[in-house]
Amino acid sequence: MALARPAQKTLRRLYQGLVLLSVLALAPMTWAWLDSSESRVVADTGGWLARVPASQVALVLGAGLFSGHPSPFLARRLDIAAELYRAGKVKALLLSGDNSRKEYDEPTAMRDYLRARGVPDAVMVLDYAGFDTWDSCVRARQVFGAERLTVVTQMFHLPRAVTLCRTAGLTTFGVGDDSAKQWAVTTYASATRELFATGKAFADALVLHSAPVYPGPRETSLRAILAQPGAPGA
């Protein structure tokens, strides 16, 4: 029995450590879900467009290219953004993605996709340095001068995207695509990665106050669009 007590004490401490790690791991997810709970909607559900407030701009976050064209996830984001524009919910589209190397250009592929579907070039603004969600949100505020926006992404990513944009100083609503209906395996795999991505987001936004990879210079193209008469949310 004398040998059992230290073993029980060790097991108890191990259990307590695992509980603490679980709480720490889930804290960022809880932060994102609670902060965004009243500010997001799933696209293509009953009355979803009516629930989206008028805003200045739809921020479309990059989601990868296949042979130079938007991935299925990204294409759905762009379709939703186009619908918001046609419904008069936003006046401009801010297309934020990765162009860190010459052969990979998300924003241009996003613009070309929307252009082919009738969205005029004059309402699209390209952010070539949206390397992650935090960078895209910070640059939308600090570089492009946005104040109120609707962020468009997949449903599993929406709480993090809305919360990060709000933390960056933007009045934010979010619209998400329920990608599990068509791409269940990819969606569930991506949703699992959100646990780690939200932990990084928590650190970037609230602990490290990380600056974007490219913090400037200021862009005036978005402000020029919003200065035109009749800009929603302006």
Tab-separated table of N, CA, C and O in Angstrom, residues 89-206:
chain	number	residue	atom	x	y	z
A	89	LYS	N	-26.354	44.809	-50.376
A	89	LYS	CA	-25.886	44.735	-48.993
A	89	LYS	C	-24.494	45.337	-48.816
A	89	LYS	O	-24.128	45.742	-47.713
A	90	VAL	N	-23.705	45.356	-49.868
A	90	VAL	CA	-22.367	45.967	-49.836
A	90	VAL	C	-22.159	46.704	-51.147
A	90	VAL	O	-22.796	46.397	-52.165
A	91	LYS	N	-21.259	47.666	-51.126
A	91	LYS	CA	-20.962	48.392	-52.361
A	91	LYS	C	-19.635	47.956	-52.968
A	91	LYS	O	-19.403	48.165	-54.160
A	92	ALA	N	-18.768	47.356	-52.164
A	92	ALA	CA	-17.447	46.959	-52.655
A	92	ALA	C	-17.124	45.561	-52.176
A	92	ALA	O	-17.681	45.072	-51.183
A	93	LEU	N	-16.204	44.908	-52.882
A	93	LEU	CA	-15.714	43.589	-52.506
A	93	LEU	C	-14.204	43.685	-52.316
A	93	LEU	O	-13.479	44.079	-53.233
A	94	LEU	N	-13.739	43.348	-51.131
A	94	LEU	CA	-12.312	43.333	-50.828
A	94	LEU	C	-11.844	41.886	-50.884
A	94	LEU	O	-12.224	41.057	-50.046
A	95	LEU	N	-11.047	41.578	-51.893
A	95	LEU	CA	-10.613	40.198	-52.154
A	95	LEU	C	-9.211	40.026	-51.578
A	95	LEU	O	-8.238	40.541	-52.117
A	96	SER	N	-9.127	39.297	-50.479
A	96	SER	CA	-7.881	39.224	-49.713
A	96	SER	C	-7.308	37.815	-49.776
A	96	SER	O	-7.952	36.847	-49.351
A	97	GLY	N	-6.096	37.692	-50.317
A	97	GLY	CA	-5.498	36.372	-50.457
A	97	GLY	C	-3.993	36.427	-50.562
A	97	GLY	O	-3.366	37.468	-50.364
A	98	ASP	N	-3.434	35.298	-50.885
A	98	ASP	CA	-1.983	35.089	-50.889
A	98	ASP	C	-1.414	35.311	-52.294
A	98	ASP	O	-1.851	34.686	-53.253
A	99	ASN	N	-0.457	36.205	-52.381
A	99	ASN	CA	0.312	36.386	-53.607
A	99	ASN	C	1.799	36.497	-53.242
A	99	ASN	O	2.524	37.350	-53.718
A	100	SER	N	2.216	35.570	-52.374
A	100	SER	CA	3.590	35.618	-51.851
A	100	SER	C	4.621	35.148	-52.875
A	100	SER	O	5.816	35.369	-52.684
A	101	ARG	N	4.161	34.512	-53.940
A	101	ARG	CA	5.071	34.119	-55.017
A	101	ARG	C	4.380	34.360	-56.352
A	101	ARG	O	3.144	34.376	-56.439
A	102	LYS	N	5.184	34.568	-57.375
A	102	LYS	CA	4.673	35.016	-58.671
A	102	LYS	C	3.655	34.052	-59.260
A	102	LYS	O	2.659	34.473	-59.861
A	103	GLU	N	3.894	32.761	-59.101
A	103	GLU	CA	3.039	31.770	-59.746
A	103	GLU	C	1.759	31.470	-58.960
A	103	GLU	O	0.953	30.627	-59.377
A	104	TYR	N	1.566	32.142	-57.831
A	104	TYR	CA	0.382	31.867	-57.002
A	104	TYR	C	-0.268	33.202	-56.642
A	104	TYR	O	0.263	33.970	-55.844
A	105	ASP	N	-1.425	33.488	-57.228
A	105	ASP	CA	-2.045	34.797	-57.085
A	105	ASP	C	-3.538	34.621	-56.809
A	105	ASP	O	-4.361	34.606	-57.724
A	106	GLU	N	-3.879	34.492	-55.547
A	106	GLU	CA	-5.277	34.300	-55.165
A	106	GLU	C	-6.162	35.499	-55.509
A	106	GLU	O	-7.240	35.323	-56.105
A	107	PRO	N	-5.762	36.734	-55.151
A	107	PRO	CA	-6.675	37.861	-55.409
A	107	PRO	C	-7.035	38.030	-56.887
A	107	PRO	O	-8.194	38.311	-57.219
A	108	THR	N	-6.061	37.871	-57.781
A	108	THR	CA	-6.359	38.017	-59.207
A	108	THR	C	-7.297	36.914	-59.686
A	108	THR	O	-8.231	37.177	-60.469
A	109	ALA	N	-7.093	35.690	-59.226
A	109	ALA	CA	-7.998	34.598	-59.590
A	109	ALA	C	-9.405	34.857	-59.052
A	109	ALA	O	-10.402	34.549	-59.722
A	110	MET	N	-9.496	35.436	-57.872
A	110	MET	CA	-10.793	35.780	-57.293
A	110	MET	C	-11.487	36.855	-58.128
A	110	MET	O	-12.683	36.759	-58.431
A	111	ARG	N	-10.741	37.877	-58.518
A	111	ARG	CA	-11.312	38.930	-59.352
A	111	ARG	C	-11.786	38.381	-60.696
A	111	ARG	O	-12.886	38.701	-61.164
A	112	ASP	N	-10.980	37.533	-61.320
A	112	ASP	CA	-11.343	36.979	-62.625
A	112	ASP	C	-12.610	36.126	-62.526
A	112	ASP	O	-13.454	36.143	-63.439
A	113	TYR	N	-12.738	35.384	-61.440
A	113	TYR	CA	-13.930	34.550	-61.233
A	113	TYR	C	-15.171	35.440	-61.143
A	113	TYR	O	-16.203	35.163	-61.783
A	114	LEU	N	-15.092	36.503	-60.357
A	114	LEU	CA	-16.232	37.390	-60.198
A	114	LEU	C	-16.516	38.180	-61.472
A	114	LEU	O	-17.675	38.406	-61.834
A	115	ARG	N	-15.466	38.596	-62.152
A	115	ARG	CA	-15.629	39.329	-63.412
A	115	ARG	C	-16.403	38.477	-64.415
A	115	ARG	O	-17.293	38.983	-65.122
A	116	ALA	N	-16.098	37.192	-64.479
A	116	ALA	CA	-16.783	36.289	-65.409
A	116	ALA	C	-18.256	36.120	-65.058
A	116	ALA	O	-19.045	35.659	-65.891
A	117	ARG	N	-18.620	36.498	-63.838
A	117	ARG	CA	-20.007	36.378	-63.389
A	117	ARG	C	-20.693	37.732	-63.278
A	117	ARG	O	-21.707	37.875	-62.587
A	118	GLY	N	-20.126	38.708	-63.954
A	118	GLY	CA	-20.792	39.987	-64.106
A	118	GLY	C	-20.544	41.027	-63.047
A	118	GLY	O	-21.167	42.095	-63.075
A	119	VAL	N	-19.645	40.751	-62.107
A	119	VAL	CA	-19.333	41.765	-61.097
A	119	VAL	C	-18.333	42.744	-61.702
A	119	VAL	O	-17.278	42.341	-62.209
A	120	PRO	N	-18.631	44.041	-61.698
A	120	PRO	CA	-17.742	45.013	-62.354
A	120	PRO	C	-16.416	45.186	-61.625
A	120	PRO	O	-16.357	45.174	-60.398
A	121	ASP	N	-15.357	45.364	-62.402
A	121	ASP	CA	-14.032	45.604	-61.829
A	121	ASP	C	-14.031	46.809	-60.899
A	121	ASP	O	-13.270	46.865	-59.928
A	122	ALA	N	-14.880	47.787	-61.193
A	122	ALA	CA	-14.866	49.049	-60.458
A	122	ALA	C	-15.245	48.905	-58.994
A	122	ALA	O	-14.991	49.816	-58.203
A	123	VAL	N	-15.842	47.764	-58.607
A	123	VAL	CA	-16.234	47.596	-57.198
A	123	VAL	C	-15.346	46.592	-56.479
A	123	VAL	O	-15.582	46.279	-55.308
A	124	MET	N	-14.326	46.083	-57.160
A	124	MET	CA	-13.447	45.076	-56.549
A	124	MET	C	-12.098	45.684	-56.192
A	124	MET	O	-11.475	46.375	-56.991
A	125	VAL	N	-11.655	45.416	-54.971
A	125	VAL	CA	-10.360	45.867	-54.469
A	125	VAL	C	-9.563	44.623	-54.081
A	125	VAL	O	-10.085	43.732	-53.406
A	126	LEU	N	-8.311	44.558	-54.509
A	126	LEU	CA	-7.495	43.368	-54.291
A	126	LEU	C	-6.452	43.617	-53.200
A	126	LEU	O	-5.721	44.611	-53.241
A	127	ASP	N	-6.414	42.714	-52.241
A	127	ASP	CA	-5.386	42.728	-51.197
A	127	ASP	C	-4.486	41.521	-51.436
A	127	ASP	O	-4.881	40.387	-51.187
A	128	TYR	N	-3.265	41.778	-51.887
A	128	TYR	CA	-2.346	40.702	-52.252
A	128	TYR	C	-1.560	40.159	-51.057
A	128	TYR	O	-0.753	39.251	-51.225
A	129	ALA	N	-1.781	40.702	-49.872
A	129	ALA	CA	-1.004	40.288	-48.695
A	129	ALA	C	-1.897	39.766	-47.579
A	129	ALA	O	-1.582	39.908	-46.399
A	130	GLY	N	-3.008	39.126	-47.957
A	130	GLY	CA	-3.864	38.496	-46.958
A	130	GLY	C	-3.393	37.078	-46.690
A	130	GLY	O	-4.018	36.103	-47.098
A	131	PHE	N	-2.277	36.962	-45.978
A	131	PHE	CA	-1.632	35.655	-45.813
A	131	PHE	C	-2.331	34.769	-44.788
A	131	PHE	O	-2.169	33.558	-44.806
A	132	ASP	N	-3.062	35.374	-43.866
A	132	ASP	CA	-3.906	34.598	-42.965
A	132	ASP	C	-5.067	35.489	-42.535
A	132	ASP	O	-5.145	36.659	-42.925
A	133	THR	N	-5.978	34.939	-41.754
A	133	THR	CA	-7.194	35.674	-41.411
A	133	THR	C	-6.887	36.944	-40.632
A	133	THR	O	-7.469	38.006	-40.893
A	134	TRP	N	-5.975	36.871	-39.683
A	134	TRP	CA	-5.626	38.042	-38.878
A	134	TRP	C	-5.038	39.138	-39.751
A	134	TRP	O	-5.431	40.302	-39.651
A	135	ASP	N	-4.118	38.786	-40.643
A	135	ASP	CA	-3.541	39.779	-41.542
A	135	ASP	C	-4.622	40.430	-42.404
A	135	ASP	O	-4.630	41.656	-42.604
A	136	SER	N	-5.543	39.625	-42.921
A	136	SER	CA	-6.609	40.167	-43.766
A	136	SER	C	-7.473	41.158	-43.002
A	136	SER	O	-7.839	42.220	-43.531
A	137	CYS	N	-7.818	40.839	-41.761
A	137	CYS	CA	-8.660	41.725	-40.961
A	137	CYS	C	-7.929	43.020	-40.617
A	137	CYS	O	-8.496	44.114	-40.756
A	138	VAL	N	-6.688	42.902	-40.164
A	138	VAL	CA	-5.927	44.090	-39.781
A	138	VAL	C	-5.704	44.990	-40.992
A	138	VAL	O	-5.861	46.213	-40.924
A	139	ARG	N	-5.356	44.393	-42.121
A	139	ARG	CA	-5.111	45.195	-43.323
A	139	ARG	C	-6.404	45.843	-43.834
A	139	ARG	O	-6.380	46.968	-44.345
A	140	ALA	N	-7.534	45.153	-43.699
A	140	ALA	CA	-8.799	45.758	-44.105
A	140	ALA	C	-9.033	47.068	-43.355
A	140	ALA	O	-9.510	48.057	-43.931
A	141	ARG	N	-8.675	47.093	-42.082
A	141	ARG	CA	-8.866	48.298	-41.267
A	141	ARG	C	-7.746	49.319	-41.472
A	141	ARG	O	-8.000	50.497	-41.733
A	142	GLN	N	-6.516	48.864	-41.339
A	142	GLN	CA	-5.394	49.800	-41.288
A	142	GLN	C	-4.878	50.225	-42.662
A	142	GLN	O	-4.419	51.356	-42.827
A	143	VAL	N	-4.934	49.332	-43.629
A	143	VAL	CA	-4.400	49.639	-44.958
A	143	VAL	C	-5.498	50.179	-45.880
A	143	VAL	O	-5.302	51.184	-46.572
A	144	PHE	N	-6.668	49.532	-45.872
A	144	PHE	CA	-7.718	49.915	-46.813
A	144	PHE	C	-8.756	50.865	-46.211
A	144	PHE	O	-9.590	51.400	-46.935
A	145	GLY	N	-8.718	51.050	-44.897
A	145	GLY	CA	-9.590	52.035	-44.273
A	145	GLY	C	-11.026	51.614	-44.080
A	145	GLY	O	-11.902	52.459	-43.868
A	146	ALA	N	-11.312	50.311	-44.116
A	146	ALA	CA	-12.674	49.835	-43.863
A	146	ALA	C	-13.041	50.073	-42.394
A	146	ALA	O	-12.178	50.052	-41.514
A	147	GLU	N	-14.319	50.272	-42.156
A	147	GLU	CA	-14.822	50.427	-40.793
A	147	GLU	C	-15.899	49.405	-40.469
A	147	GLU	O	-15.957	48.902	-39.356
A	148	ARG	N	-16.747	49.101	-41.450
A	148	ARG	CA	-17.834	48.134	-41.273
A	148	ARG	C	-17.808	47.179	-42.464
A	148	ARG	O	-17.830	47.638	-43.612
A	149	LEU	N	-17.796	45.894	-42.172
A	149	LEU	CA	-17.725	44.937	-43.270
A	149	LEU	C	-18.482	43.666	-42.957
A	149	LEU	O	-18.820	43.380	-41.798
A	150	THR	N	-18.733	42.911	-44.002
A	150	THR	CA	-19.283	41.557	-43.896
A	150	THR	C	-18.203	40.604	-44.379
A	150	THR	O	-17.766	40.696	-45.532
A	151	VAL	N	-17.758	39.720	-43.507
A	151	VAL	CA	-16.713	38.771	-43.877
A	151	VAL	C	-17.374	37.495	-44.385
A	151	VAL	O	-18.367	37.024	-43.827
A	152	VAL	N	-16.831	36.937	-45.460
A	152	VAL	CA	-17.438	35.781	-46.126
A	152	VAL	C	-16.446	34.627	-46.115
A	152	VAL	O	-15.303	34.769	-46.587
A	153	THR	N	-16.893	33.474	-45.626
A	153	THR	CA	-16.024	32.311	-45.534
A	153	THR	C	-16.892	31.057	-45.377
A	153	THR	O	-18.102	31.100	-45.634
A	154	GLN	N	-16.303	29.937	-44.955
A	154	GLN	CA	-17.096	28.745	-44.645
A	154	GLN	C	-17.586	28.810	-43.197
A	154	GLN	O	-16.980	29.488	-42.352
A	155	MET	N	-18.649	28.087	-42.908
A	155	MET	CA	-19.285	28.146	-41.603
A	155	MET	C	-18.321	27.772	-40.475
A	155	MET	O	-18.322	28.398	-39.411
A	156	PHE	N	-17.479	26.749	-40.692
A	156	PHE	CA	-16.580	26.310	-39.625
A	156	PHE	C	-15.525	27.366	-39.293
A	156	PHE	O	-14.984	27.399	-38.190
A	157	HIS	N	-15.240	28.232	-40.243
A	157	HIS	CA	-14.223	29.274	-40.086
A	157	HIS	C	-14.822	30.594	-39.611
A	157	HIS	O	-14.110	31.500	-39.166
A	158	LEU	N	-16.144	30.706	-39.674
A	158	LEU	CA	-16.814	31.984	-39.464
A	158	LEU	C	-16.597	32.589	-38.074
A	158	LEU	O	-16.316	33.790	-37.973
A	159	PRO	N	-16.720	31.820	-36.978
A	159	PRO	CA	-16.502	32.447	-35.666
A	159	PRO	C	-15.121	33.091	-35.531
A	159	PRO	O	-15.005	34.213	-35.024
A	160	ARG	N	-14.099	32.411	-35.999
A	160	ARG	CA	-12.742	32.976	-35.916
A	160	ARG	C	-12.620	34.224	-36.783
A	160	ARG	O	-12.052	35.237	-36.366
A	161	ALA	N	-13.161	34.164	-38.003
A	161	ALA	CA	-13.041	35.300	-38.911
A	161	ALA	C	-13.765	36.529	-38.373
A	161	ALA	O	-13.225	37.644	-38.389
A	162	VAL	N	-14.994	36.351	-37.886
A	162	VAL	CA	-15.750	37.477	-37.344
A	162	VAL	C	-15.041	38.063	-36.131
A	162	VAL	O	-14.877	39.283	-36.006
A	163	THR	N	-14.603	37.197	-35.220
A	163	THR	CA	-13.979	37.671	-33.987
A	163	THR	C	-12.669	38.386	-34.255
A	163	THR	O	-12.375	39.419	-33.624
A	164	LEU	N	-11.868	37.873	-35.174
A	164	LEU	CA	-10.607	38.538	-35.480
A	164	LEU	C	-10.840	39.907	-36.113
A	164	LEU	O	-10.138	40.879	-35.792
A	165	CYS	N	-11.806	40.017	-37.004
A	165	CYS	CA	-12.092	41.315	-37.604
A	165	CYS	C	-12.611	42.292	-36.551
A	165	CYS	O	-12.236	43.478	-36.555
A	166	ARG	N	-13.443	41.818	-35.649
A	166	ARG	CA	-13.921	42.687	-34.567
A	166	ARG	C	-12.763	43.123	-33.675
A	166	ARG	O	-12.683	44.291	-33.274
A	167	THR	N	-11.857	42.209	-33.375
A	167	THR	CA	-10.704	42.539	-32.550
A	167	THR	C	-9.790	43.535	-33.250
A	167	THR	O	-9.127	44.353	-32.603
A	168	ALA	N	-9.772	43.493	-34.580
A	168	ALA	CA	-8.962	44.429	-35.358
A	168	ALA	C	-9.593	45.816	-35.451
A	168	ALA	O	-9.014	46.714	-36.054
A	169	GLY	N	-10.773	45.991	-34.858
A	169	GLY	CA	-11.401	47.304	-34.825
A	169	GLY	C	-12.499	47.520	-35.840
A	169	GLY	O	-12.921	48.658	-36.053
A	170	LEU	N	-12.983	46.449	-36.452
A	170	LEU	CA	-14.012	46.547	-37.479
A	170	LEU	C	-15.375	46.136	-36.931
A	170	LEU	O	-15.477	45.139	-36.202
A	171	THR	N	-16.405	46.872	-37.260
A	171	THR	CA	-17.769	46.421	-37.004
A	171	THR	C	-18.059	45.327	-38.028
A	171	THR	O	-18.066	45.587	-39.234
A	172	THR	N	-18.291	44.114	-37.556
A	172	THR	CA	-18.260	42.958	-38.464
A	172	THR	C	-19.477	42.065	-38.306
A	172	THR	O	-19.900	41.750	-37.196
A	173	PHE	N	-20.019	41.668	-39.447
A	173	PHE	CA	-21.005	40.601	-39.535
A	173	PHE	C	-20.404	39.530	-40.434
A	173	PHE	O	-19.542	39.830	-41.266
A	174	GLY	N	-20.820	38.277	-40.265
A	174	GLY	CA	-20.242	37.210	-41.065
A	174	GLY	C	-21.287	36.357	-41.758
A	174	GLY	O	-22.353	36.092	-41.199
A	175	VAL	N	-20.976	35.943	-42.975
A	175	VAL	CA	-21.820	35.003	-43.715
A	175	VAL	C	-20.977	33.789	-44.058
A	175	VAL	O	-19.880	33.915	-44.611
A	176	GLY	N	-21.490	32.609	-43.718
A	176	GLY	CA	-20.734	31.380	-43.944
A	176	GLY	C	-21.448	30.403	-44.844
A	176	GLY	O	-22.683	30.302	-44.838
A	177	ASP	N	-20.678	29.666	-45.616
A	177	ASP	CA	-21.206	28.597	-46.471
A	177	ASP	C	-21.182	27.284	-45.705
A	177	ASP	O	-20.158	26.921	-45.117
A	178	ASP	N	-22.281	26.562	-45.711
A	178	ASP	CA	-22.335	25.248	-45.073
A	178	ASP	C	-21.764	24.212	-46.041
A	178	ASP	O	-22.475	23.446	-46.675
A	179	SER	N	-20.437	24.194	-46.117
A	179	SER	CA	-19.751	23.353	-47.100
A	179	SER	C	-19.909	21.866	-46.834
A	179	SER	O	-19.646	21.047	-47.713
A	180	ALA	N	-20.342	21.489	-45.622
A	180	ALA	CA	-20.500	20.068	-45.299
A	180	ALA	C	-21.551	19.398	-46.178
A	180	ALA	O	-21.537	18.173	-46.356
A	181	LYS	N	-22.447	20.183	-46.756
A	181	LYS	CA	-23.472	19.599	-47.615
A	181	LYS	C	-22.877	18.976	-48.868
A	181	LYS	O	-23.393	17.986	-49.382
A	182	GLN	N	-21.794	19.552	-49.378
A	182	GLN	CA	-21.191	19.060	-50.618
A	182	GLN	C	-19.826	18.413	-50.409
A	182	GLN	O	-19.472	17.493	-51.130
A	183	TRP	N	-19.077	18.919	-49.463
A	183	TRP	CA	-17.696	18.450	-49.270
A	183	TRP	C	-17.490	18.087	-47.803
A	183	TRP	O	-16.721	18.741	-47.070
A	184	ALA	N	-18.163	17.038	-47.376
A	184	ALA	CA	-18.196	16.694	-45.954
A	184	ALA	C	-16.809	16.357	-45.403
A	184	ALA	O	-16.407	16.870	-44.354
A	185	VAL	N	-16.056	15.515	-46.090
A	185	VAL	CA	-14.759	15.075	-45.573
A	185	VAL	C	-13.800	16.252	-45.433
A	185	VAL	O	-13.160	16.448	-44.392
A	186	THR	N	-13.711	17.064	-46.489
A	186	THR	CA	-12.823	18.228	-46.449
A	186	THR	C	-13.266	19.212	-45.377
A	186	THR	O	-12.436	19.794	-44.662
A	187	THR	N	-14.561	19.375	-45.236
A	187	THR	CA	-15.082	20.308	-44.234
A	187	THR	C	-14.738	19.851	-42.829
A	187	THR	O	-14.275	20.650	-41.998
A	188	TYR	N	-14.949	18.578	-42.533
A	188	TYR	CA	-14.684	18.093	-41.176
A	188	TYR	C	-13.194	18.117	-40.864
A	188	TYR	O	-12.789	18.413	-39.734
A	189	ALA	N	-12.368	17.843	-41.863
A	189	ALA	CA	-10.923	17.920	-41.646
A	189	ALA	C	-10.505	19.361	-41.364
A	189	ALA	O	-9.705	19.629	-40.455
A	190	SER	N	-11.069	20.300	-42.107
A	190	SER	CA	-10.748	21.713	-41.905
A	190	SER	C	-11.276	22.197	-40.563
A	190	SER	O	-10.616	22.995	-39.874
A	191	ALA	N	-12.461	21.736	-40.179
A	191	ALA	CA	-13.033	22.133	-38.893
A	191	ALA	C	-12.167	21.641	-37.729
A	191	ALA	O	-12.027	22.336	-36.718
A	192	THR	N	-11.577	20.469	-37.882
A	192	THR	CA	-10.679	19.949	-36.844
A	192	THR	C	-9.457	20.839	-36.689
A	192	THR	O	-9.003	21.121	-35.570
A	193	ARG	N	-8.936	21.329	-37.808
A	193	ARG	CA	-7.767	22.212	-37.759
A	193	ARG	C	-8.092	23.565	-37.134
A	193	ARG	O	-7.176	24.285	-36.705
A	194	GLU	N	-9.374	23.899	-37.075
A	194	GLU	CA	-9.756	25.183	-36.481
A	194	GLU	C	-9.332	25.288	-35.019
A	194	GLU	O	-9.075	26.388	-34.521
A	195	LEU	N	-9.273	24.163	-34.321
A	195	LEU	CA	-8.850	24.195	-32.917
A	195	LEU	C	-7.465	24.817	-32.795
A	195	LEU	O	-7.228	25.677	-31.933
A	196	PHE	N	-6.556	24.408	-33.656
A	196	PHE	CA	-5.189	24.932	-33.617
A	196	PHE	C	-5.119	26.343	-34.204
A	196	PHE	O	-4.424	27.208	-33.684
A	197	ALA	N	-5.872	26.560	-35.291
A	197	ALA	CA	-5.853	27.876	-35.929
A	197	ALA	C	-6.424	28.945	-35.008
A	197	ALA	O	-5.926	30.077	-34.972
A	198	THR	N	-7.445	28.591	-34.236
A	198	THR	CA	-8.038	29.565	-33.325
A	198	THR	C	-7.103	29.849	-32.160
A	198	THR	O	-7.055	30.975	-31.648
A	199	GLY	N	-6.337	28.851	-31.751
A	199	GLY	CA	-5.324	29.089	-30.722
A	199	GLY	C	-4.280	30.092	-31.191
A	199	GLY	O	-3.899	31.002	-30.455
A	200	LYS	N	-3.828	29.945	-32.431
A	200	LYS	CA	-2.876	30.906	-32.997
A	200	LYS	C	-3.517	32.285	-33.119
A	200	LYS	O	-2.882	33.312	-32.828
A	201	ALA	N	-4.780	32.311	-33.547
A	201	ALA	CA	-5.483	33.584	-33.686
A	201	ALA	C	-5.592	34.300	-32.346
A	201	ALA	O	-5.401	35.519	-32.258
A	202	PHE	N	-5.911	33.555	-31.306
A	202	PHE	CA	-6.005	34.122	-29.955
A	202	PHE	C	-4.680	34.764	-29.554
A	202	PHE	O	-4.636	35.879	-29.032
A	203	ALA	N	-3.597	34.053	-29.830
A	203	ALA	CA	-2.275	34.584	-29.491
A	203	ALA	C	-1.948	35.819	-30.307
A	203	ALA	O	-1.469	36.834	-29.781
A	204	ASP	N	-2.209	35.770	-31.618
A	204	ASP	CA	-1.916	36.909	-32.490
A	204	ASP	C	-2.688	38.157	-32.078
A	204	ASP	O	-2.143	39.267	-32.020
A	205	ALA	N	-3.980	37.972	-31.782
A	205	ALA	CA	-4.862	39.120	-31.569
A	205	ALA	C	-4.801	39.672	-30.156
A	205	ALA	O	-4.816	40.898	-29.969
A	206	LEU	N	-4.725	38.792	-29.155
A	206	LEU	CA	-4.874	39.246	-27.781
A	206	LEU	C	-3.597	39.177	-26.954
A	206	LEU	O	-3.494	39.876	-25.943
